[in-house]
PDB file of C-alpha atoms in Angstrom:
ATOM      1  CA  MET A   1      29.669   2.123 -17.905  1.00 36.00           C
ATOM      2  CA  LYS A   2      26.403   0.272 -17.179  1.00 39.00           C
ATOM      3  CA  LYS A   3      23.299   1.180 -19.123  1.00 37.00           C
ATOM      4  CA  LEU A   4      21.504   4.357 -17.808  1.00 38.00           C
ATOM      5  CA  LEU A   5      17.969   3.293 -16.916  1.00 35.00           C
ATOM      6  CA  ARG A   6      16.465   6.514 -15.597  1.00 39.00           C
ATOM      7  CA  GLY A   7      17.598  10.019 -14.755  1.00 43.00           C
ATOM      8  CA  ALA A   8      15.790  12.578 -12.597  1.00 46.00           C
ATOM      9  CA  LEU A   9      16.896  16.252 -12.484  1.00 47.00           C
ATOM     10  CA  LEU A  10      16.517  17.470  -8.904  1.00 48.00           C
ATOM     11  CA  ALA A  11      15.268  21.049  -9.196  1.00 43.00           C
ATOM     12  CA  ALA A  12      17.205  23.836  -7.375  1.00 40.00           C
ATOM     13  CA  SER A  13      19.902  21.382  -6.334  1.00 50.00           C
ATOM     14  CA  ALA A  14      22.205  21.057  -9.444  1.00 54.00           C
ATOM     15  CA  LEU A  15      22.021  17.267  -8.897  1.00 55.00           C
ATOM     16  CA  CYS A  16      20.868  14.543 -11.178  1.00 58.00           C
ATOM     17  CA  LEU A  17      19.748  11.202  -9.662  1.00 58.00           C
ATOM     18  CA  ILE A  18      20.210   8.172 -11.873  1.00 56.00           C
ATOM     19  CA  ALA A  19      19.946   4.407 -11.590  1.00 55.00           C
ATOM     20  CA  CYS A  20      22.586   2.287 -13.434  1.00 54.00           C
ATOM     21  CA  GLY A  21      22.411  -1.421 -14.162  1.00 53.00           C
ATOM     22  CA  ASN A  22      19.677  -3.817 -15.189  1.00 53.00           C
ATOM     23  CA  GLN A  23      16.074  -4.261 -14.041  1.00 52.00           C
ATOM     24  CA  GLU A  24      17.109  -6.546 -11.151  1.00 52.00           C
ATOM     25  CA  ASP A  25      20.261  -4.919  -9.904  1.00 53.00           C
ATOM     26  CA  LYS A  26      20.691  -1.159  -9.979  1.00 57.00           C
ATOM     27  CA  GLU A  27      23.006   1.303  -8.339  1.00 61.00           C
ATOM     28  CA  ILE A  28      21.938   4.723  -7.184  1.00 64.00           C
ATOM     29  CA  LYS A  29      24.296   7.551  -8.292  1.00 67.00           C
ATOM     30  CA  VAL A  30      24.150  11.347  -8.073  1.00 66.00           C
ATOM     31  CA  ILE A  31      25.818  13.603 -10.634  1.00 68.00           C
ATOM     32  CA  ASN A  32      26.711  17.203  -9.621  1.00 65.00           C
ATOM     33  CA  LEU A  33      25.907  19.172 -12.737  1.00 66.00           C
ATOM     34  CA  ASN A  34      28.296  22.017 -11.725  1.00 68.00           C
ATOM     35  CA  ASN A  35      31.514  19.932 -11.579  1.00 70.00           C
ATOM     36  CA  ASN A  36      30.335  16.620 -13.149  1.00 71.00           C
ATOM     37  CA  LYS A  37      31.329  14.701 -10.068  1.00 69.00           C
ATOM     38  CA  VAL A  38      29.621  11.350  -9.680  1.00 70.00           C
ATOM     39  CA  VAL A  39      28.822   9.956  -6.177  1.00 64.00           C
ATOM     40  CA  SER A  40      27.668   6.362  -5.729  1.00 64.00           C
ATOM     41  CA  LEU A  41      25.028   6.312  -3.039  1.00 58.00           C
ATOM     42  CA  ASP A  42      23.876   2.767  -2.548  1.00 54.00           C
ATOM     43  CA  ALA A  43      24.101  -0.518  -4.492  1.00 47.00           C
ATOM     44  CA  GLY A  44      21.154  -2.831  -4.564  1.00 48.00           C
ATOM     45  CA  LYS A  45      17.639  -3.477  -5.858  1.00 45.00           C
ATOM     46  CA  LEU A  46      15.607  -0.308  -6.015  1.00 48.00           C
ATOM     47  CA  GLY A  47      12.018  -1.494  -6.403  1.00 46.00           C
ATOM     48  CA  CYS A  48       9.840   1.578  -7.143  1.00 43.00           C
ATOM     49  CA  TYR A  49      12.523   4.234  -7.817  1.00 49.00           C
ATOM     50  CA  ASP A  50      11.539   4.129 -11.460  1.00 42.00           C
ATOM     51  CA  LYS A  51       7.955   4.964 -10.472  1.00 50.00           C
ATOM     52  CA  LYS A  52       8.174   7.626  -7.810  1.00 67.00           C
ATOM     53  CA  VAL A  53      10.447   9.993  -5.922  1.00 76.00           C
ATOM     54  CA  ILE A  54       8.958  11.677  -2.827  1.00 84.00           C
ATOM     55  CA  TRP A  55      10.142  15.190  -2.110  1.00 82.00           C
ATOM     56  CA  GLY A  56      10.849  16.012   1.523  1.00 84.00           C
ATOM     57  CA  ALA A  57       8.733  18.648   3.221  1.00 76.00           C
ATOM     58  CA  ASP A  58      11.717  21.017   3.288  1.00 76.00           C
ATOM     59  CA  GLU A  59      12.483  20.404  -0.410  1.00 76.00           C
ATOM     60  CA  LYS A  60      16.040  19.733   0.591  1.00 80.00           C
ATOM     61  CA  SER A  61      15.796  15.936   0.457  1.00 85.00           C
ATOM     62  CA  ILE A  62      14.040  13.200  -1.457  1.00 85.00           C
ATOM     63  CA  TYR A  63      12.831   9.736  -0.390  1.00 89.00           C
ATOM     64  CA  ILE A  64      12.893   6.486  -2.409  1.00 85.00           C
ATOM     65  CA  LYS A  65      12.304   2.881  -1.511  1.00 84.00           C
ATOM     66  CA  LYS A  66      14.911   0.210  -1.930  1.00 82.00           C
ATOM     67  CA  ARG A  67      14.253  -3.471  -2.392  1.00 80.00           C
ATOM     68  CA  LEU A  68      15.805  -5.618   0.379  1.00 78.00           C
ATOM     69  CA  ASP A  69      17.823  -8.770  -0.378  1.00 71.00           C
ATOM     70  CA  ALA A  70      15.696 -11.928  -0.084  1.00 67.00           C
ATOM     71  CA  LYS A  71      16.005 -13.759   3.141  1.00 65.00           C
ATOM     72  CA  PRO A  72      16.069 -17.593   3.285  1.00 61.00           C
ATOM     73  CA  ALA A  73      12.749 -19.101   4.232  1.00 57.00           C
ATOM     74  CA  VAL A  74      12.470 -19.975   7.953  1.00 55.00           C
ATOM     75  CA  LEU A  75      10.974 -23.316   8.859  1.00 53.00           C
ATOM     76  CA  ASP A  76       9.027 -23.167  12.105  1.00 51.00           C
ATOM     77  CA  ASN A  77       8.730 -26.788  13.210  1.00 48.00           C
ATOM     78  CA  LYS A  78       5.327 -26.807  14.842  1.00 48.00           C
ATOM     79  CA  GLY A  79       2.726 -29.438  14.657  1.00 44.00           C
ATOM     80  CA  CYS A  80       2.493 -33.260  15.306  1.00 45.00           C
ATOM     81  CA  GLY A  81       5.884 -34.837  14.842  1.00 43.00           C
ATOM     82  CA  ASN A  82       7.180 -31.745  13.086  1.00 49.00           C
ATOM     83  CA  LYS A  83       5.980 -33.312   9.823  1.00 52.00           C
ATOM     84  CA  ASN A  84       4.431 -30.096   8.470  1.00 54.00           C
ATOM     85  CA  PRO A  85       6.872 -27.190   9.265  1.00 55.00           C
ATOM     86  CA  GLU A  86       5.352 -23.752   8.760  1.00 57.00           C
ATOM     87  CA  VAL A  87       7.278 -21.620   6.215  1.00 57.00           C
ATOM     88  CA  LYS A  88       7.625 -18.006   7.400  1.00 62.00           C
ATOM     89  CA  VAL A  89       7.523 -15.840   4.352  1.00 66.00           C
ATOM     90  CA  GLN A  90       9.427 -12.522   4.185  1.00 72.00           C
ATOM     91  CA  LEU A  91       6.707  -9.875   3.967  1.00 78.00           C
ATOM     92  CA  ASN A  92       8.772  -6.709   4.470  1.00 86.00           C
ATOM     93  CA  ASN A  93      10.576  -6.414   1.123  1.00 84.00           C
ATOM     94  CA  PHE A  94      11.636  -2.752   1.100  1.00 88.00           C
ATOM     95  CA  SER A  95      13.390  -0.071   3.136  1.00 89.00           C
ATOM     96  CA  LEU A  96      12.955   3.744   2.931  1.00 90.00           C
ATOM     97  CA  LEU A  97      15.922   5.815   2.014  1.00 86.00           C
ATOM     98  CA  LYS A  98      16.417   9.564   2.515  1.00 88.00           C
ATOM     99  CA  LEU A  99      18.729  11.389   0.148  1.00 83.00           C
ATOM    100  CA  ASP A 100      20.135  14.709   1.437  1.00 82.00           C
ATOM    101  CA  LEU A 101      20.518  16.948  -1.637  1.00 75.00           C
ATOM    102  CA  ALA A 102      23.156  19.159   0.033  1.00 75.00           C
ATOM    103  CA  THR A 103      25.565  16.387   0.970  1.00 75.00           C
ATOM    104  CA  ALA A 104      24.502  13.735  -1.508  1.00 70.00           C
ATOM    105  CA  LYS A 105      24.291  11.245   1.376  1.00 77.00           C
ATOM    106  CA  ALA A 106      21.745   8.414   1.621  1.00 79.00           C
ATOM    107  CA  THR A 107      20.395   7.336   4.977  1.00 86.00           C
ATOM    108  CA  THR A 108      18.006   4.433   5.751  1.00 89.00           C
ATOM    109  CA  VAL A 109      15.103   5.975   7.825  1.00 93.00           C
ATOM    110  CA  VAL A 110      12.843   2.911   7.840  1.00 93.00           C
ATOM    111  CA  LYS A 111      14.635  -0.431   7.780  1.00 91.00           C
ATOM    112  CA  GLU A 112      11.799  -2.692   6.735  1.00 91.00           C
ATOM    113  CA  LEU A 113       8.336  -2.085   5.169  1.00 90.00           C
ATOM    114  CA  VAL A 114       5.836  -3.987   2.987  1.00 87.00           C
ATOM    115  CA  ASP A 115       5.018  -1.061   0.577  1.00 85.00           C
ATOM    116  CA  ILE A 116       4.624   2.703   0.462  1.00 85.00           C
ATOM    117  CA  MET A 117       0.933   3.781   0.150  1.00 80.00           C
ATOM    118  CA  ASP A 118       1.127   7.553  -0.372  1.00 80.00           C
ATOM    119  CA  ASN A 119       2.474  10.752   0.991  1.00 83.00           C
ATOM    120  CA  TYR A 120       0.761  13.911   2.302  1.00 81.00           C
ATOM    121  CA  GLY A 121       2.293  17.035   3.869  1.00 82.00           C
ATOM    122  CA  ASP A 122       4.997  15.879   6.262  1.00 86.00           C
ATOM    123  CA  TYR A 123       3.945  12.260   6.179  1.00 87.00           C
ATOM    124  CA  ILE A 124       4.814   9.170   4.202  1.00 89.00           C
ATOM    125  CA  PHE A 125       2.363   6.377   4.755  1.00 88.00           C
ATOM    126  CA  PHE A 126       3.445   2.718   4.484  1.00 88.00           C
ATOM    127  CA  THR A 127       2.439  -0.795   5.600  1.00 86.00           C
ATOM    128  CA  GLN A 128       4.703  -2.874   7.791  1.00 88.00           C
ATOM    129  CA  SER A 129       4.502  -6.509   8.938  1.00 86.00           C
ATOM    130  CA  ARG A 130       5.651  -7.522  12.416  1.00 83.00           C
ATOM    131  CA  GLU A 131       5.694 -10.494  14.745  1.00 81.00           C
ATOM    132  CA  ILE A 132       3.797  -9.906  17.996  1.00 79.00           C
ATOM    133  CA  ASN A 133       3.362 -12.047  21.116  1.00 80.00           C
ATOM    134  CA  LYS A 134      -0.136 -13.388  21.564  1.00 79.00           C
ATOM    135  CA  THR A 135      -1.307 -15.236  24.728  1.00 81.00           C
ATOM    136  CA  VAL A 136      -3.502 -18.273  24.027  1.00 79.00           C
ATOM    137  CA  LYS A 137      -4.789 -21.348  25.865  1.00 81.00           C
ATOM    138  CA  ASN A 138      -3.090 -24.619  25.221  1.00 80.00           C
ATOM    139  CA  SER A 139      -4.722 -28.077  25.267  1.00 79.00           C
ATOM    140  CA  LYS A 140      -4.309 -28.183  29.037  1.00 80.00           C
ATOM    141  CA  GLY A 141      -5.967 -24.791  29.566  1.00 81.00           C
ATOM    142  CA  LYS A 142      -2.770 -23.033  30.429  1.00 84.00           C
ATOM    143  CA  ASP A 143      -1.683 -19.616  29.012  1.00 82.00           C
ATOM    144  CA  VAL A 144       1.133 -19.837  26.507  1.00 83.00           C
ATOM    145  CA  VAL A 145       2.715 -17.149  24.382  1.00 81.00           C
ATOM    146  CA  GLU A 146       2.809 -17.639  20.591  1.00 80.00           C
ATOM    147  CA  LYS A 147       4.217 -15.400  17.843  1.00 79.00           C
ATOM    148  CA  GLU A 148       1.691 -14.096  15.293  1.00 78.00           C
ATOM    149  CA  GLN A 149       2.338 -12.017  12.143  1.00 79.00           C
ATOM    150  CA  LYS A 150       0.326  -8.808  12.090  1.00 81.00           C
ATOM    151  CA  SER A 151       0.057  -6.041   9.468  1.00 81.00           C
ATOM    152  CA  PHE A 152       0.305  -2.350  10.623  1.00 85.00           C
ATOM    153  CA  PHE A 153      -0.426   0.911   8.837  1.00 86.00           C
ATOM    154  CA  THR A 154       2.384   3.336   9.786  1.00 88.00           C
ATOM    155  CA  SER A 155       3.514   6.902   9.039  1.00 89.00           C
ATOM    156  CA  TYR A 156       6.953   8.527   8.803  1.00 92.00           C
ATOM    157  CA  ASN A 157       7.191  12.200   9.654  1.00 92.00           C
ATOM    158  CA  MET A 158       9.735  13.750   7.245  1.00 91.00           C
ATOM    159  CA  THR A 159      10.334  16.812   9.500  1.00 90.00           C
ATOM    160  CA  THR A 160      10.732  15.131  12.860  1.00 91.00           C
ATOM    161  CA  GLY A 161      11.815  11.666  11.666  1.00 91.00           C
ATOM    162  CA  SER A 162       9.316   9.939  13.962  1.00 92.00           C
ATOM    163  CA  VAL A 163       7.507   6.713  13.038  1.00 92.00           C
ATOM    164  CA  GLU A 164       3.936   6.212  14.332  1.00 88.00           C
ATOM    165  CA  ASP A 165       1.446   3.381  13.987  1.00 86.00           C
ATOM    166  CA  MET A 166      -2.011   4.334  12.837  1.00 84.00           C
ATOM    167  CA  LEU A 167      -5.430   2.658  12.837  1.00 81.00           C
ATOM    168  CA  GLY A 168      -4.408  -0.360  14.935  1.00 73.00           C
ATOM    169  CA  GLU A 169      -3.458  -3.772  13.552  1.00 67.00           C
ATOM    170  CA  ASP A 170      -5.013  -5.962  10.833  1.00 68.00           C
ATOM    171  CA  VAL A 171      -6.952  -3.276   8.986  1.00 78.00           C
ATOM    172  CA  CYS A 172      -7.523  -3.703   5.251  1.00 81.00           C
ATOM    173  CA  LEU A 173      -6.098  -0.626   3.489  1.00 80.00           C
ATOM    174  CA  VAL A 174      -7.744   0.726   0.393  1.00 83.00           C
ATOM    175  CA  GLY A 175      -5.463   3.779  -0.230  1.00 81.00           C
ATOM    176  CA  ALA A 176      -4.435   7.239   0.963  1.00 80.00           C
ATOM    177  CA  VAL A 177      -5.186  10.429  -0.920  1.00 81.00           C
ATOM    178  CA  ASP A 178      -5.347  14.184  -0.026  1.00 77.00           C
ATOM    179  CA  GLY A 179      -4.846  13.662   3.662  1.00 80.00           C
ATOM    180  CA  SER A 180      -7.456  10.939   3.916  1.00 86.00           C
ATOM    181  CA  VAL A 181      -6.799   7.212   4.532  1.00 87.00           C
ATOM    182  CA  VAL A 182      -9.537   4.800   3.488  1.00 90.00           C
ATOM    183  CA  TYR A 183      -9.633   1.365   5.208  1.00 89.00           C
ATOM    184  CA  SER A 184     -11.990  -1.432   6.185  1.00 88.00           C
ATOM    185  CA  LYS A 185     -12.068  -3.821   9.032  1.00 85.00           C
ATOM    186  CA  TYR A 186     -14.103  -6.889  10.055  1.00 81.00           C
ATOM    187  CA  SER A 187     -16.962  -6.034  12.351  1.00 74.00           C
ATOM    188  CA  PRO A 188     -18.670  -7.624  14.092  1.00 68.00           C
ATOM    189  CA  VAL A 189     -17.931 -10.957  12.316  1.00 66.00           C
ATOM    190  CA  THR A 190     -15.376 -12.037   9.768  1.00 63.00           C
ATOM    191  CA  TYR A 191     -17.836 -12.244   6.872  1.00 71.00           C
ATOM    192  CA  ASN A 192     -18.501  -8.612   6.028  1.00 79.00           C
ATOM    193  CA  MET A 193     -16.608  -5.386   6.767  1.00 87.00           C
ATOM    194  CA  ASP A 194     -17.146  -1.765   7.739  1.00 90.00           C
ATOM    195  CA  LEU A 195     -15.689   0.977   5.562  1.00 92.00           C
ATOM    196  CA  TYR A 196     -13.900   3.977   7.207  1.00 92.00           C
ATOM    197  CA  VAL A 197     -12.060   7.135   6.301  1.00 92.00           C
ATOM    198  CA  TYR A 198      -9.273   8.486   8.598  1.00 90.00           C
ATOM    199  CA  ASN A 199      -8.424  12.232   8.539  1.00 87.00           C
ATOM    200  CA  VAL A 200      -4.688  12.725   8.959  1.00 83.00           C
ATOM    201  CA  GLU A 201      -5.028  16.296  10.306  1.00 83.00           C
ATOM    202  CA  SER A 202      -7.652  15.562  12.935  1.00 86.00           C
ATOM    203  CA  LYS A 203      -6.596  11.972  13.528  1.00 84.00           C
ATOM    204  CA  GLU A 204     -10.208  10.848  13.560  1.00 88.00           C
ATOM    205  CA  SER A 205     -12.028   8.053  11.711  1.00 90.00           C
ATOM    206  CA  ALA A 206     -15.549   8.320  10.284  1.00 92.00           C
ATOM    207  CA  LEU A 207     -17.688   5.468   9.184  1.00 92.00           C
ATOM    208  CA  LEU A 208     -18.567   5.576   5.418  1.00 93.00           C
ATOM    209  CA  GLU A 209     -20.540   2.393   5.064  1.00 91.00           C
ATOM    210  CA  ASN A 210     -21.208  -0.647   7.235  1.00 88.00           C
ATOM    211  CA  ASN A 211     -21.647  -4.256   6.219  1.00 88.00           C
ATOM    212  CA  ILE A 212     -19.792  -4.063   2.822  1.00 90.00           C
ATOM    213  CA  TYR A 213     -18.363  -7.092   1.103  1.00 88.00           C
ATOM    214  CA  GLU A 214     -15.072  -5.609  -0.204  1.00 86.00           C
ATOM    215  CA  ALA A 215     -13.458  -2.182  -0.641  1.00 87.00           C
ATOM    216  CA  MET A 216     -11.790  -2.153  -4.112  1.00 84.00           C
ATOM    217  CA  ALA A 217     -10.177   1.209  -4.859  1.00 84.00           C
ATOM    218  CA  ILE A 218     -10.159   5.036  -4.606  1.00 87.00           C
ATOM    219  CA  HIS A 219     -10.672   6.892  -7.870  1.00 83.00           C
ATOM    220  CA  ASP A 220     -11.221  10.604  -8.492  1.00 83.00           C
ATOM    221  CA  GLY A 221     -12.162  11.272  -4.842  1.00 85.00           C
ATOM    222  CA  LYS A 222     -14.595   8.328  -4.567  1.00 88.00           C
ATOM    223  CA  VAL A 223     -14.283   4.955  -2.933  1.00 91.00           C
ATOM    224  CA  LEU A 224     -15.422   1.921  -4.956  1.00 90.00           C
ATOM    225  CA  TYR A 225     -16.728  -0.993  -3.008  1.00 90.00           C
ATOM    226  CA  THR A 226     -19.174  -3.913  -3.227  1.00 89.00           C
ATOM    227  CA  VAL A 227     -22.124  -4.858  -1.066  1.00 89.00           C
ATOM    228  CA  GLY A 228     -23.506  -8.392  -0.906  1.00 85.00           C
ATOM    229  CA  SER A 229     -21.998 -11.887  -0.685  1.00 81.00           C
ATOM    230  CA  PHE A 230     -19.289 -13.954  -2.445  1.00 77.00           C
ATOM    231  CA  TYR A 231     -21.930 -15.222  -4.927  1.00 78.00           C
ATOM    232  CA  LYS A 232     -23.744 -11.972  -5.682  1.00 81.00           C
ATOM    233  CA  ARG A 233     -22.610  -8.439  -4.921  1.00 85.00           C
ATOM    234  CA  SER A 234     -23.251  -4.938  -6.314  1.00 88.00           C
ATOM    235  CA  LEU A 235     -20.744  -2.215  -7.044  1.00 89.00           C
ATOM    236  CA  PHE A 236     -21.158   1.184  -5.203  1.00 91.00           C
ATOM    237  CA  SER A 237     -19.247   4.448  -5.058  1.00 91.00           C
ATOM    238  CA  ILE A 238     -19.224   7.076  -2.244  1.00 93.00           C
ATOM    239  CA  LYS A 239     -17.307  10.290  -1.762  1.00 92.00           C
ATOM    240  CA  LEU A 240     -14.761  10.663   1.003  1.00 91.00           C
ATOM    241  CA  ASP A 241     -17.111  12.927   2.948  1.00 90.00           C
ATOM    242  CA  GLY A 242     -19.782  10.246   2.861  1.00 91.00           C
ATOM    243  CA  THR A 243     -22.051  11.911   0.268  1.00 91.00           C
ATOM    244  CA  GLU A 244     -23.157  10.820  -3.158  1.00 90.00           C
ATOM    245  CA  ARG A 245     -23.586   7.130  -2.457  1.00 91.00           C
ATOM    246  CA  THR A 246     -24.298   5.611  -5.849  1.00 89.00           C
ATOM    247  CA  GLU A 247     -25.124   2.110  -7.021  1.00 89.00           C
ATOM    248  CA  ILE A 248     -23.194   1.529 -10.250  1.00 88.00           C
ATOM    249  CA  LEU A 249     -23.526  -2.036 -11.408  1.00 84.00           C
ATOM    250  CA  LEU A 250     -25.165  -5.257 -10.209  1.00 85.00           C
ATOM    251  CA  ASN A 251     -23.493  -8.656  -9.914  1.00 80.00           C
ATOM    252  CA  VAL A 252     -19.819  -7.567 -10.028  1.00 83.00           C
ATOM    253  CA  GLU A 253     -16.918  -9.901  -9.366  1.00 81.00           C
ATOM    254  CA  LYS A 254     -14.074  -7.363  -9.552  1.00 79.00           C
ATOM    255  CA  ILE A 255     -12.755  -4.122 -11.159  1.00 80.00           C
ATOM    256  CA  GLN A 256     -10.104  -4.990 -13.795  1.00 79.00           C
ATOM    257  CA  TRP A 257      -8.859  -1.613 -14.931  1.00 82.00           C
ATOM    258  CA  PHE A 258      -9.388   2.204 -14.668  1.00 79.00           C
ATOM    259  CA  ASP A 259      -8.826   5.086 -17.027  1.00 80.00           C
ATOM    260  CA  LYS A 260      -9.903   8.758 -16.915  1.00 79.00           C
ATOM    261  CA  ASN A 261     -13.512   8.305 -17.741  1.00 82.00           C
ATOM    262  CA  TRP A 262     -14.176   4.565 -17.617  1.00 86.00           C
ATOM    263  CA  MET A 263     -13.700   1.502 -15.513  1.00 82.00           C
ATOM    264  CA  TYR A 264     -13.570  -2.119 -16.653  1.00 84.00           C
ATOM    265  CA  ALA A 265     -15.489  -4.466 -14.424  1.00 82.00           C
ATOM    266  CA  VAL A 266     -15.928  -8.197 -14.479  1.00 84.00           C
ATOM    267  CA  LYS A 267     -19.654  -8.918 -14.290  1.00 84.00           C
ATOM    268  CA  GLY A 268     -21.038 -12.285 -13.326  1.00 80.00           C
ATOM    269  CA  TYR A 269     -19.678 -15.242 -11.335  1.00 76.00           C
ATOM    270  CA  SER A 270     -17.046 -17.942 -11.792  1.00 72.00           C
ATOM    271  CA  TYR A 271     -16.964 -19.145 -15.397  1.00 77.00           C
ATOM    272  CA  ASN A 272     -20.076 -17.177 -16.422  1.00 78.00           C
ATOM    273  CA  THR A 273     -18.588 -13.662 -16.620  1.00 83.00           C
ATOM    274  CA  THR A 274     -18.157 -10.809 -19.045  1.00 84.00           C
ATOM    275  CA  LEU A 275     -16.014  -7.625 -19.132  1.00 84.00           C
ATOM    276  CA  ILE A 276     -18.032  -4.420 -18.936  1.00 82.00           C
ATOM    277  CA  LYS A 277     -16.771  -0.968 -19.822  1.00 85.00           C
ATOM    278  CA  ILE A 278     -18.846   1.479 -17.643  1.00 84.00           C
ATOM    279  CA  SER A 279     -18.725   5.079 -16.614  1.00 83.00           C
ATOM    280  CA  TYR A 280     -18.180   5.988 -12.933  1.00 80.00           C
ATOM    281  CA  ASP A 281     -21.821   7.106 -12.483  1.00 78.00           C
ATOM    282  CA  GLY A 282     -23.063   3.810 -14.018  1.00 79.00           C
ATOM    283  CA  LYS A 283     -25.013   5.616 -16.699  1.00 79.00           C
ATOM    284  CA  LYS A 284     -22.900   4.770 -19.676  1.00 79.00           C
ATOM    285  CA  ARG A 285     -21.674   1.282 -20.593  1.00 78.00           C
ATOM    286  CA  VAL A 286     -20.097  -0.499 -23.585  1.00 74.00           C
TER     287      VAL A 286
END
């Protein structure tokens, strides 16, 4: 028998979910603890199974994401003399599987997705890349249709099984937590962005901050983001309700790591940088 990598006891179901194999090629199996019967559900690469199992809203099913097999690169021979073909990269690397705990049957509910962001209530939030048709003017001024790759933020309803796009296309997602989705989008130009929070229950967006440089993360109910330019920017935090806007640190390049009480930020620019250990209110640093 292959090496057991991980086992998860599914409460109130008398089933145990395991993954057998190596890090690159695992097989999902379910063991019935009452009769020791082993059922093989799905062979393939499981991606994030080792990290997270999402319980269904009815607590009679669970959801996991499975890594898709790699597709060969597609060469799109556009350009002068087809000398520089465009390589179309596979962006949707996972599918979403539903495991029925009563029947031990696995069903694919979302065929392709980029990654799962979070889950809340009946919803699983994920990103998905798709090709859409875009009408543009050619060199002769005529309308032509071209295919363009766009990123969408999408939800799957675990009760109804419906899939719904949210927030429109080409938004920059920060994260989803406690029924709120934080995102940014370019407005009015492509240099700086506006920061928003979307309420899943009311399906309404609220502006948190305009003209930011980059939204970095959500931590402990606060959004961390920078304001300024590529060469000089300051780190701020703000609560999801738009209160307690706080300037934490000047001249920040990026946030390297988080823990419970501290974050580790790279301060400076280019080769002249240093790593700072700083509290989330900016009052303590090492």
